[in-house]
Amino acid sequence: MTSHKTLLSLICLSLAGSVSVGAAAEEADTDTIVVTADRYQPVLTAQALQEKQSNTAVITAEDLERNQYIDVQTALEQVNGVTVTEQVPGTSAYIRLNGDDRVLVLVDGQPITNPQSAAYGRGTVDLQTLPGIDHIERIEVTKGSGSVRYGSGAVGGVVNIITKRGGQNRTTLDVNTGSWGTHNYSLTTSGSSGNTSWYVTGSLGHRKYYQFNDDGYDTDESRGDYNKDSLTARIDQKLNDSSSLTFWATHTNFQGHGSTFDDSDEQPGLQTITANKRIERLNNNYSLTYTFGEDGDTPGFIRYFNNYSKNLWTYHFHSRYQGVQAENSWKLGDHNVLTAGVEWTKDEGTNAEAGYVDKERTNRALYLENVMTFGKLNVTPGIRLDDNSEFGFHKTPRIAMNYQPNEKWNVYANWSRVFAAPKLNDLYYYLETLKENEDGSSYIKTSYGNSDLDAETGYTQNIGVSYQYDEKTLFNVNFFRSSLTNAIRWDRGKIESYVRNLDKEKKTGIEFSMNKTINDKWDYELGYSYIHTKIDEGKGLHKDESFNRPNGYHAGLHFHNKAWKVNMTMNAGTGRDDDYYMHGSYVTWDLGVSYDVTKDFTVYAQVNNLTNEGYDMYHDYPSAGRFWLAGAKYSF
């Protein structure tokens, strides 16, 4: 162990001190390899290597505006194979890719991670804390293992959110109102002066309550109220022809109430509302990036980031995740780029009610990745070395490749090892809560972590093919599998909730999608995903009944004719355990319409869950019923 730590320290120090640190998401074609200025900000084209070697979907700024998405969550929910789980709608939401909530979320290169983890899950990023739609240039969703740059715990995949750079001097005001006393206000201003550019967005939101529907059961107005505000800023300063500084920061503040739903004999998940609990959440994140070598083929950067989170629900907790990232690339000819990087991160957390104060741990990492092109074949091997202060030294190799015989076909595959340490709440959490039965009697529910947990290890693999039938039609098929040893699982019961290591967790799935442009006014997409999960609790593998969408279906129809834009989307799930969830299947329909009165003034309206479907994506927490929203956007 000591020799591993010493070796890693020496390599990290020598790399940081002897090379220009920087750059790196790769683009490749059959002739040359080009490295872009920011490893987390690839230039996304049809030829981008990351898209070629994985199952990747890209949501552009045009897509965000044309489909009237109101936040990151609603945009991600329309990606085939993506599911979003939430407790009280509008208060917290976590994403699953390939059926797994171990997903890394990045914003302009900064990992947005909460070291204490989500309640009873592996998710670490609440989608409600991410930048507003007006601030986003694109969202890149990579399913399955990402590059070794991104760490070794992103089993489900990586969501990379790229914010807009300032340019033209412009200010936009967006105001809307809707169901349940909802009001939202957003102001965006951007511009540039000399070598300085900025893009700043601020927003305020309010809701009085929310409603759900399930065959006449409880739909009162006693829960789900909130007030929230956010501010996101990006400032870019060009220092000279080859270097620049970028400062990025985001602030979100949320205050409201959320109810806890407990099982009852009459109607699991609906009948017993045990409390209308106060929720307070504060997030302050920022990063500073120095980029250099921008006038060459292999630019580089050094970044410091700091994420702070403060939360109150059934407990108070504070957490901080900070670190330094550095990376450098060498172009070894027209067909070969070698990339090396180092990272140092620190987790800190306090949850006094749950039994721990000032817990911390550090992680040092070194990674190497080599992009090689052999005619129509691209191969990217890589390896990551992690030295965790609590869980020791681990190495996680990865290899990705794709073969593109012509402009129509692309065959891709990737395989990666997995190492993921337990979150702080997994290890140290402890809480006793007074609960009330329907007959008025009370009992104590105990929730507790496990300091003896082992880290999760295993592998993920993907293989797929995309076929461009013609310039208007694209097909994609992807097969994926993951296998984890010591998978961490929270078991929720009426009397106690606790965390443990499973012997095994295996997921197998397949995904189909088709995108079709009918003409310059109409287009549509169709998608299907199947995921089968098995777990071994010491008695052999058996089906995991807790997954919320074993069979997923998606369809979208879009009309755009000059000033008018109309979008209808459908999402459905079948094969669910109706003893675990409210229903074994569900179907939701969403409709959005916008009209450009002038080039600077747009009015819009949307209705989500048109049929007022009653369903749940998170056990015991019903999803929102029919919701309408109408608003206007003006730029000057």
XYZ file of C-alpha atoms in Angstrom:
636
model
C 0.000 0.000 0.000
C 2.783 2.417 0.942
C 4.669 1.739 -2.280
C 1.537 2.421 -4.310
C 0.968 5.735 -2.520
C 4.591 6.786 -2.970
C 4.601 5.904 -6.659
C 1.357 7.770 -7.306
C 2.587 10.835 -5.422
C 5.860 10.953 -7.376
C 4.109 10.548 -10.721
C 1.571 13.264 -9.894
C 4.252 15.690 -8.760
C 6.479 15.081 -11.753
C 3.603 15.430 -14.203
C 2.359 18.636 -12.623
C 5.812 20.147 -12.544
C 7.218 19.108 -15.881
C 4.480 19.492 -18.483
C 2.009 22.049 -19.670
C -1.172 20.973 -17.928
C -4.322 20.989 -19.924
C -6.768 20.021 -22.475
C -8.551 17.297 -23.939
C -11.728 15.992 -25.194
C -10.802 14.499 -28.513
C -12.262 14.747 -31.938
C -11.168 12.311 -34.586
C -11.655 11.540 -38.227
C -9.872 9.101 -40.487
C -7.076 11.560 -41.242
C -6.146 13.488 -38.109
C -6.933 13.797 -34.432
C -7.793 17.211 -33.024
C -7.748 18.041 -29.313
C -10.068 20.829 -28.149
C -9.413 23.439 -25.487
C -11.367 21.884 -22.625
C -11.583 18.224 -21.859
C -15.139 18.669 -20.632
C -16.162 20.794 -23.606
C -15.756 18.764 -26.788
C -16.705 20.367 -30.070
C -19.793 18.252 -30.733
C -20.192 17.284 -34.379
C -21.271 14.095 -36.113
C -17.613 13.095 -36.155
C -16.832 13.756 -32.497
C -14.974 10.762 -31.122
C -16.867 10.621 -27.861
C -20.119 10.187 -29.757
C -18.576 7.619 -32.079
C -17.395 5.353 -29.264
C -20.436 5.454 -26.967
C -24.210 5.790 -26.843
C -24.433 9.581 -26.652
C -27.326 12.018 -27.033
C -26.826 15.775 -27.381
C -29.483 18.363 -26.516
C -28.563 21.684 -28.126
C -29.628 25.200 -27.136
C -31.931 25.155 -30.168
C -33.547 21.933 -28.902
C -34.032 23.455 -25.458
C -35.785 26.516 -26.868
C -37.801 24.755 -29.562
C -39.235 22.189 -27.122
C -40.074 24.725 -24.379
C -38.146 22.806 -21.709
C -38.417 24.641 -18.388
C -35.392 23.063 -16.675
C -32.674 20.428 -17.057
C -34.900 17.746 -15.584
C -37.645 18.123 -18.196
C -35.048 18.104 -20.984
C -33.380 14.915 -19.739
C -36.724 13.152 -19.307
C -37.204 13.326 -23.096
C -33.992 11.399 -23.855
C -34.700 7.772 -24.725
C -33.623 5.419 -21.928
C -33.325 8.165 -19.300
C -35.424 8.040 -16.129
C -35.677 10.686 -13.431
C -36.700 9.788 -9.880
C -38.040 12.364 -7.475
C -39.668 12.380 -4.079
C -41.812 15.523 -3.845
C -41.923 16.878 -7.443
C -40.042 20.129 -7.835
C -37.991 19.673 -4.658
C -35.360 17.078 -5.602
C -34.702 14.837 -8.612
C -32.021 12.317 -9.570
C -31.198 10.824 -12.953
C -30.728 7.203 -14.012
C -28.831 6.156 -17.130
C -28.878 2.520 -18.261
C -31.054 1.881 -15.216
C -28.369 3.062 -12.792
C -28.303 6.203 -10.638
C -24.496 6.148 -10.324
C -24.242 9.058 -12.756
C -21.601 11.790 -12.920
C -22.909 15.301 -13.644
C -20.521 18.003 -14.875
C -21.040 21.708 -15.496
C -18.295 23.305 -17.590
C -15.816 20.738 -16.333
C -16.727 20.986 -12.686
C -18.059 17.794 -11.076
C -21.267 18.763 -9.249
C -21.156 16.160 -6.495
C -22.581 15.862 -2.990
C -20.312 13.516 -0.978
C -23.177 12.676 1.372
C -25.302 11.169 -1.426
C -29.037 11.175 -2.060
C -31.431 9.656 0.423
C -31.506 5.876 -0.015
C -29.775 5.902 -3.412
C -26.484 6.207 -5.272
C -27.288 9.553 -6.926
C -25.113 12.480 -5.869
C -26.543 15.421 -7.849
C -29.977 16.954 -7.403
C -31.092 18.130 -10.851
C -32.974 21.016 -9.231
C -29.638 22.627 -8.280
C -28.320 22.842 -11.864
C -28.166 26.012 -14.021
C -31.318 27.297 -15.691
C -32.169 26.465 -19.293
C -31.409 29.996 -20.558
C -27.796 29.585 -19.435
C -27.122 26.286 -21.250
C -25.423 25.892 -24.629
C -25.910 22.112 -24.771
C -26.392 18.995 -22.656
C -24.394 15.911 -23.531
C -25.709 12.577 -22.212
C -23.289 9.636 -22.447
C -24.742 6.310 -21.341
C -22.363 3.709 -19.950
C -18.784 4.202 -18.884
C -17.231 7.555 -19.691
C -13.601 8.423 -20.218
C -11.092 7.598 -17.454
C -10.949 11.364 -16.966
C -14.372 11.302 -15.392
C -13.576 8.908 -12.570
C -14.336 5.233 -12.153
C -17.711 5.288 -10.403
C -20.027 6.538 -13.175
C -21.630 3.167 -13.890
C -24.751 4.630 -15.500
C -22.980 7.320 -17.471
C -22.075 11.010 -17.633
C -24.184 14.154 -18.096
C -22.104 17.091 -19.276
C -23.770 20.534 -19.196
C -22.018 23.262 -21.177
C -22.958 26.852 -20.340
C -23.080 29.724 -22.808
C -20.231 32.170 -23.333
C -20.939 35.863 -23.496
C -20.895 37.565 -26.878
C -23.544 39.899 -28.232
C -24.836 42.400 -25.677
C -28.326 41.132 -24.949
C -30.802 40.885 -22.049
C -33.758 38.483 -21.855
C -36.699 38.512 -19.446
C -38.759 35.320 -19.077
C -41.967 35.259 -16.988
C -44.465 32.411 -16.613
C -47.302 31.226 -14.394
C -49.114 27.927 -14.007
C -50.909 25.335 -11.915
C -50.729 25.142 -8.132
C -49.889 28.824 -7.703
C -46.675 28.521 -9.697
C -44.820 31.688 -10.739
C -41.318 31.844 -12.293
C -39.189 34.862 -13.219
C -35.849 34.744 -15.031
C -33.483 37.507 -16.179
C -30.468 36.799 -18.381
C -27.840 39.281 -19.501
C -24.795 38.631 -21.653
C -22.213 40.640 -23.498
C -18.576 41.410 -24.083
C -16.160 44.295 -23.884
C -12.682 43.983 -25.284
C -11.199 40.689 -24.068
C -13.874 40.136 -21.415
C -17.214 38.379 -21.900
C -19.961 37.439 -19.460
C -23.185 35.456 -19.252
C -25.328 35.852 -16.118
C -28.734 34.368 -15.294
C -30.872 34.952 -12.203
C -34.249 33.418 -11.407
C -37.015 33.322 -8.794
C -39.641 30.593 -8.434
C -42.681 30.006 -6.236
C -45.260 27.243 -5.848
C -48.093 26.954 -3.294
C -48.573 23.170 -3.462
C -48.697 20.256 -5.867
C -51.293 17.607 -6.658
C -51.189 14.020 -7.835
C -53.898 11.663 -8.990
C -54.541 8.013 -8.337
C -58.098 6.742 -8.703
C -59.584 9.268 -6.332
C -57.044 8.957 -3.540
C -55.557 11.873 -1.685
C -54.962 14.986 -3.815
C -55.106 17.725 -1.202
C -53.133 20.959 -1.298
C -51.179 20.515 1.930
C -47.694 19.846 0.602
C -45.063 20.679 -1.950
C -44.899 24.473 -1.565
C -41.578 26.195 -2.226
C -39.731 29.431 -2.839
C -36.442 29.216 -4.692
C -33.884 31.555 -6.190
C -30.771 30.946 -8.256
C -27.907 32.861 -9.838
C -25.425 31.512 -12.387
C -22.514 33.466 -13.843
C -19.755 32.738 -16.323
C -16.995 35.262 -16.998
C -14.282 34.683 -19.614
C -11.143 36.801 -19.806
C -8.834 36.433 -22.793
C -5.260 37.021 -21.595
C -3.507 36.724 -24.959
C -3.711 34.705 -28.164
C -2.956 31.452 -26.370
C -4.403 31.709 -22.855
C -7.546 32.706 -20.952
C -9.248 32.586 -17.551
C -12.799 31.357 -16.923
C -14.720 31.895 -13.697
C -17.966 30.005 -13.212
C -20.282 30.136 -10.196
C -23.803 29.087 -9.307
C -25.989 29.737 -6.281
C -29.319 28.030 -5.524
C -31.497 28.528 -2.469
C -34.640 26.465 -1.862
C -37.160 26.656 0.978
C -40.395 24.703 1.142
C -42.172 21.647 2.499
C -42.264 18.011 1.516
C -44.429 15.230 2.913
C -43.307 11.730 3.788
C -45.574 8.970 2.461
C -45.631 5.614 4.285
C -47.174 2.312 3.275
C -50.619 1.375 4.500
C -52.630 -1.801 4.138
C -55.326 -0.108 2.062
C -53.166 1.650 -0.507
C -49.361 1.419 -0.359
C -47.706 4.699 -1.156
C -50.767 6.904 -0.824
C -52.827 6.607 2.309
C -50.489 7.651 5.085
C -48.946 11.129 4.980
C -46.819 11.170 8.107
C -45.488 14.715 8.051
C -45.333 17.977 6.158
C -41.629 18.539 6.702
C -39.644 21.705 6.257
C -37.056 21.576 3.458
C -34.194 24.051 3.155
C -31.386 23.634 0.681
C -28.469 25.915 -0.178
C -25.846 25.226 -2.860
C -22.876 27.445 -3.710
C -20.487 26.090 -6.353
C -17.676 27.774 -8.238
C -14.589 27.038 -10.318
C -11.632 28.935 -11.769
C -9.947 27.601 -14.905
C -6.716 28.735 -16.547
C -6.488 27.579 -20.172
C -3.368 27.927 -22.287
C -1.940 26.720 -25.579
C -5.183 27.707 -27.299
C -3.305 28.677 -30.442
C -2.039 25.096 -30.867
C -3.475 21.630 -31.414
C -3.213 20.560 -27.750
C -4.373 23.346 -25.425
C -4.301 22.757 -21.682
C -5.839 23.875 -18.426
C -5.601 23.878 -14.652
C -8.814 24.093 -12.626
C -9.789 24.573 -9.000
C -13.401 23.856 -8.004
C -15.398 24.065 -4.778
C -18.945 22.766 -4.148
C -20.753 23.627 -0.911
C -24.133 22.224 0.119
C -26.310 22.849 3.169
C -29.489 20.877 3.646
C -32.339 20.587 6.120
C -35.095 18.009 5.906
C -35.279 15.300 8.533
C -31.758 16.367 9.480
C -29.240 19.180 9.034
C -26.124 18.497 7.020
C -23.301 20.456 5.503
C -20.931 19.137 2.858
C -18.064 20.415 0.751
C -16.432 18.799 -2.262
C -13.361 20.552 -3.627
C -10.411 19.702 -5.785
C -7.753 20.535 -8.345
C -7.672 19.103 -11.870
C -4.837 19.287 -14.354
C -4.336 17.655 -17.734
C -1.983 17.685 -20.683
C -2.060 16.159 -24.164
C 0.719 15.346 -26.606
C 0.065 14.965 -30.316
C 2.237 12.048 -31.421
C 1.607 12.399 -35.121
C -1.586 12.832 -37.120
C -3.117 9.620 -35.795
C -2.143 9.480 -32.131
C -2.793 11.680 -29.091
C -1.633 10.772 -25.585
C -3.388 12.462 -22.654
C -2.318 12.456 -19.007
C -4.036 14.053 -16.050
C -3.945 14.351 -12.284
C -6.632 15.130 -9.714
C -6.830 15.812 -6.013
C -10.241 15.937 -4.337
C -11.478 16.248 -0.762
C -14.873 15.288 0.693
C -16.045 16.950 3.907
C -19.346 16.393 5.685
C -21.217 17.096 8.911
C -24.579 15.615 9.829
C -24.883 16.092 13.587
C -28.379 14.616 13.924
C -27.249 11.582 11.949
C -24.277 11.026 14.212
C -21.175 12.425 12.526
C -19.280 15.721 12.584
C -16.396 16.951 10.401
C -15.817 13.686 8.553
C -13.437 14.000 5.629
C -11.433 11.983 3.140
C -9.201 12.692 0.168
C -8.564 11.042 -3.178
C -5.567 11.373 -5.474
C -5.769 10.169 -9.049
C -3.622 9.785 -12.141
C -5.009 8.810 -15.524
C -3.612 8.114 -18.987
C -5.544 7.847 -22.240
C -4.321 7.235 -25.777
C -6.428 8.024 -28.851
C -5.240 6.098 -31.904
C -6.618 6.022 -35.447
C -5.975 3.139 -37.845
C -7.760 4.039 -41.037
C -11.465 3.576 -40.322
C -10.855 2.194 -36.826
C -10.451 4.400 -33.721
C -9.131 2.819 -30.510
C -8.902 4.566 -27.110
C -7.282 2.617 -24.265
C -6.933 4.257 -20.857
C -6.186 3.590 -17.220
C -6.941 5.427 -13.993
C -5.119 5.046 -10.670
C -6.964 6.182 -7.532
C -5.529 6.423 -4.026
C -8.368 6.948 -1.541
C -7.447 7.877 2.036
C -10.152 5.540 3.370
C -10.357 2.745 0.791
C -6.823 2.519 -0.534
C -5.313 2.120 -3.988
C -7.299 0.968 -7.032
C -6.619 0.796 -10.759
C -9.418 0.912 -13.325
C -8.600 0.335 -17.006
C -10.920 1.190 -19.899
C -10.925 0.630 -23.633
C -13.242 2.097 -26.268
C -13.307 1.712 -30.027
C -15.388 2.305 -33.098
C -15.270 1.199 -36.721
C -16.794 3.372 -39.431
C -16.619 1.608 -42.820
C -18.497 4.428 -44.556
C -20.583 7.521 -43.863
C -23.682 5.461 -43.056
C -22.448 2.870 -40.538
C -20.702 3.204 -37.192
C -20.048 0.245 -34.879
C -18.820 1.037 -31.366
C -17.898 -0.766 -28.151
C -16.410 0.103 -24.769
C -15.483 -1.728 -21.565
C -14.448 -0.283 -18.214
C -13.630 -1.395 -14.687
C -15.526 0.236 -11.791
C -14.431 1.466 -8.373
C -16.831 3.528 -6.232
C -16.325 4.334 -2.550
C -19.331 4.574 -0.184
C -20.776 8.028 0.460
C -20.500 9.639 3.887
C -24.153 8.962 4.703
C -23.665 5.313 3.745
C -20.957 5.007 6.367
C -22.030 7.213 9.259
C -25.741 8.030 9.014
C -27.949 7.439 12.068
C -31.390 8.890 12.755
C -34.418 8.068 14.886
C -37.759 9.499 13.709
C -41.100 9.517 15.501
C -43.812 8.151 13.176
C -47.576 7.929 13.555
C -49.880 5.075 12.550
C -53.323 5.639 11.056
C -54.940 4.712 14.389
C -53.063 7.536 16.129
C -50.459 5.369 17.834
C -46.782 6.153 17.344
C -43.535 4.270 16.806
C -39.836 4.977 16.279
C -38.286 4.451 12.858
C -34.496 4.015 12.820
C -32.269 4.719 9.803
C -28.585 3.918 10.001
C -25.443 3.586 7.915
C -22.700 0.993 8.079
C -19.075 1.939 8.744
C -17.959 -1.552 7.634
C -19.140 -1.136 4.038
C -16.797 -2.168 1.239
C -16.275 -0.142 -1.932
C -18.180 -1.152 -5.047
C -16.127 -2.827 -7.779
C -16.988 -4.394 -11.112
C -17.238 -3.547 -14.810
C -19.482 -2.003 -17.446
C -19.640 -2.711 -21.163
C -21.504 -1.353 -24.184
C -21.705 -2.393 -27.807
C -23.809 -0.654 -30.407
C -24.346 0.313 -33.994
C -25.763 3.424 -35.637
C -27.011 3.541 -39.203
C -27.679 6.722 -41.184
C -30.227 5.336 -43.657
C -30.401 8.670 -45.465
C -29.861 12.311 -44.567
C -33.250 12.356 -42.809
C -33.260 9.004 -40.979
C -30.982 7.701 -38.223
C -31.207 4.354 -36.382
C -29.293 3.340 -33.257
C -29.147 0.050 -31.324
C -27.152 -0.314 -28.103
C -26.598 -3.317 -25.825
C -25.202 -2.745 -22.339
C -24.271 -4.703 -19.250
C -22.864 -3.934 -15.812
C -21.786 -6.202 -12.978
C -20.955 -4.928 -9.494
C -19.514 -6.737 -6.503
C -20.401 -5.288 -3.081
C -23.081 -3.067 -4.638
C -24.347 -0.681 -1.958
C -28.085 -0.820 -1.297
C -30.356 1.013 1.144
C -33.230 -1.179 2.337
C -36.283 0.802 3.411
C -38.713 -0.658 5.921
C -41.471 0.682 8.117
C -39.474 0.206 11.336
C -35.913 0.590 10.060
C -33.878 1.584 7.031
C -30.308 0.429 6.687
C -27.509 0.100 4.149
C -25.557 -3.002 3.175
C -23.343 -4.543 0.522
C -25.045 -6.916 -1.889
C -22.971 -9.843 -3.084
C -23.740 -8.948 -6.711
C -25.799 -6.552 -8.796
C -26.106 -7.210 -12.516
C -27.903 -5.128 -15.136
C -28.459 -6.123 -18.747
C -30.286 -4.043 -21.290
C -30.870 -2.991 -24.853
C -31.971 0.291 -26.385
C -33.406 1.149 -29.807
C -33.998 4.602 -31.251
C -34.988 6.175 -34.539
C -34.934 9.845 -35.541
C -36.785 10.888 -38.685
C -37.104 14.243 -40.449
C -40.248 14.178 -42.581
C -39.753 17.596 -44.179
C -38.661 21.088 -43.185
C -41.691 21.388 -40.872
C -42.144 17.965 -39.285
C -39.899 15.456 -37.529
C -40.320 12.687 -34.980
C -38.393 10.216 -32.846
C -39.181 6.769 -31.431
C -37.385 4.891 -28.683
C -37.539 1.723 -26.607
C -35.344 0.486 -23.763
C -35.313 -2.761 -21.801
C -33.403 -3.225 -18.547
C -33.232 -6.400 -16.469
C -31.684 -6.154 -13.009
C -30.635 -9.071 -10.819
C -29.224 -8.969 -7.302
C -27.526 -11.571 -5.127
C -28.163 -11.182 -1.403
C -26.225 -14.325 -0.491
C -28.765 -16.811 -1.842
C -28.098 -16.560 -5.567
C -29.172 -14.080 -8.230
C -32.833 -13.091 -8.469
C -34.805 -10.298 -10.157
C -34.728 -6.885 -8.505
C -38.342 -5.736 -8.323
C -37.502 -2.170 -7.282
C -36.512 -0.825 -10.725
C -39.033 1.776 -11.883
C -38.991 1.241 -15.681
C -37.946 -2.237 -16.911
C -39.551 -1.468 -20.288
C -39.342 2.148 -21.394
C -41.065 3.767 -24.381
C -40.572 7.227 -25.850
C -42.093 9.051 -28.809
C -41.963 12.650 -29.920
C -43.634 14.576 -32.738
C -42.420 18.089 -33.571
C -43.800 20.819 -35.827
C -41.896 24.025 -36.598
C -43.057 26.501 -39.212
C -41.503 29.957 -39.015
C -43.015 31.512 -35.893
C -44.907 28.419 -34.677
C -43.433 25.474 -32.769
C -45.534 22.579 -31.458
C -44.239 19.512 -29.619
C -46.017 16.398 -28.374
C -44.071 13.746 -26.426
C -44.998 10.440 -24.820
C -43.141 8.501 -22.126
C -44.285 5.150 -20.764
C -43.099 2.311 -18.581
C -44.255 -1.301 -18.186
C -43.104 -4.414 -16.360
C -43.016 -2.706 -12.946
C -43.757 -4.566 -9.730
C -47.248 -3.373 -8.743
C -46.628 -4.474 -5.162
C -43.683 -2.060 -4.991
C -45.124 0.743 -7.139
C -48.635 2.178 -7.363
C -49.172 0.622 -10.797
C -47.346 -1.879 -12.991
C -47.416 0.538 -15.932
C -47.925 4.206 -16.756
C -48.176 6.533 -19.768
C -47.663 10.304 -19.757
C -48.217 12.842 -22.538
C -46.754 16.356 -22.678
C -47.717 19.161 -25.078
C -45.878 22.413 -25.741
C -46.644 25.349 -28.065
C -44.739 28.574 -28.738
C -45.232 31.513 -31.083
C -42.659 34.157 -32.040
C -44.637 37.403 -32.097
C -41.445 39.177 -33.228
C -37.830 38.086 -33.365
C -37.448 39.402 -29.809
C -40.797 38.460 -28.260
C -42.136 34.906 -27.787
C -45.205 33.557 -26.002
C -45.502 29.913 -25.010
C -47.679 27.403 -23.164
C -47.378 23.770 -22.144
C -49.302 21.036 -20.392
C -47.450 18.163 -18.735
C -49.138 14.857 -17.912
C -52.099 15.722 -20.125
C -54.175 12.723 -19.016
C -53.506 13.329 -15.303
C -51.879 9.897 -14.965
C -51.416 8.608 -11.422
C -48.023 6.936 -11.015
C -44.790 7.020 -9.027
C -41.133 6.860 -10.076
C -39.838 6.787 -6.500
C -41.395 4.230 -4.169
C -44.014 5.783 -1.861
C -43.837 9.249 -3.498
C -46.543 9.907 -6.148
C -45.508 11.918 -9.200
C -47.215 15.169 -10.131
C -50.573 15.197 -11.890
C -51.652 17.401 -14.790
C -49.744 20.694 -14.822
C -50.088 23.694 -17.145
C -47.738 26.637 -17.647
C -47.965 29.799 -19.791
C -45.438 32.559 -20.231
C -43.636 35.105 -22.377
C -40.008 35.862 -23.187
C -38.682 39.247 -24.339
C -35.128 40.105 -25.428
C -33.559 43.504 -25.973
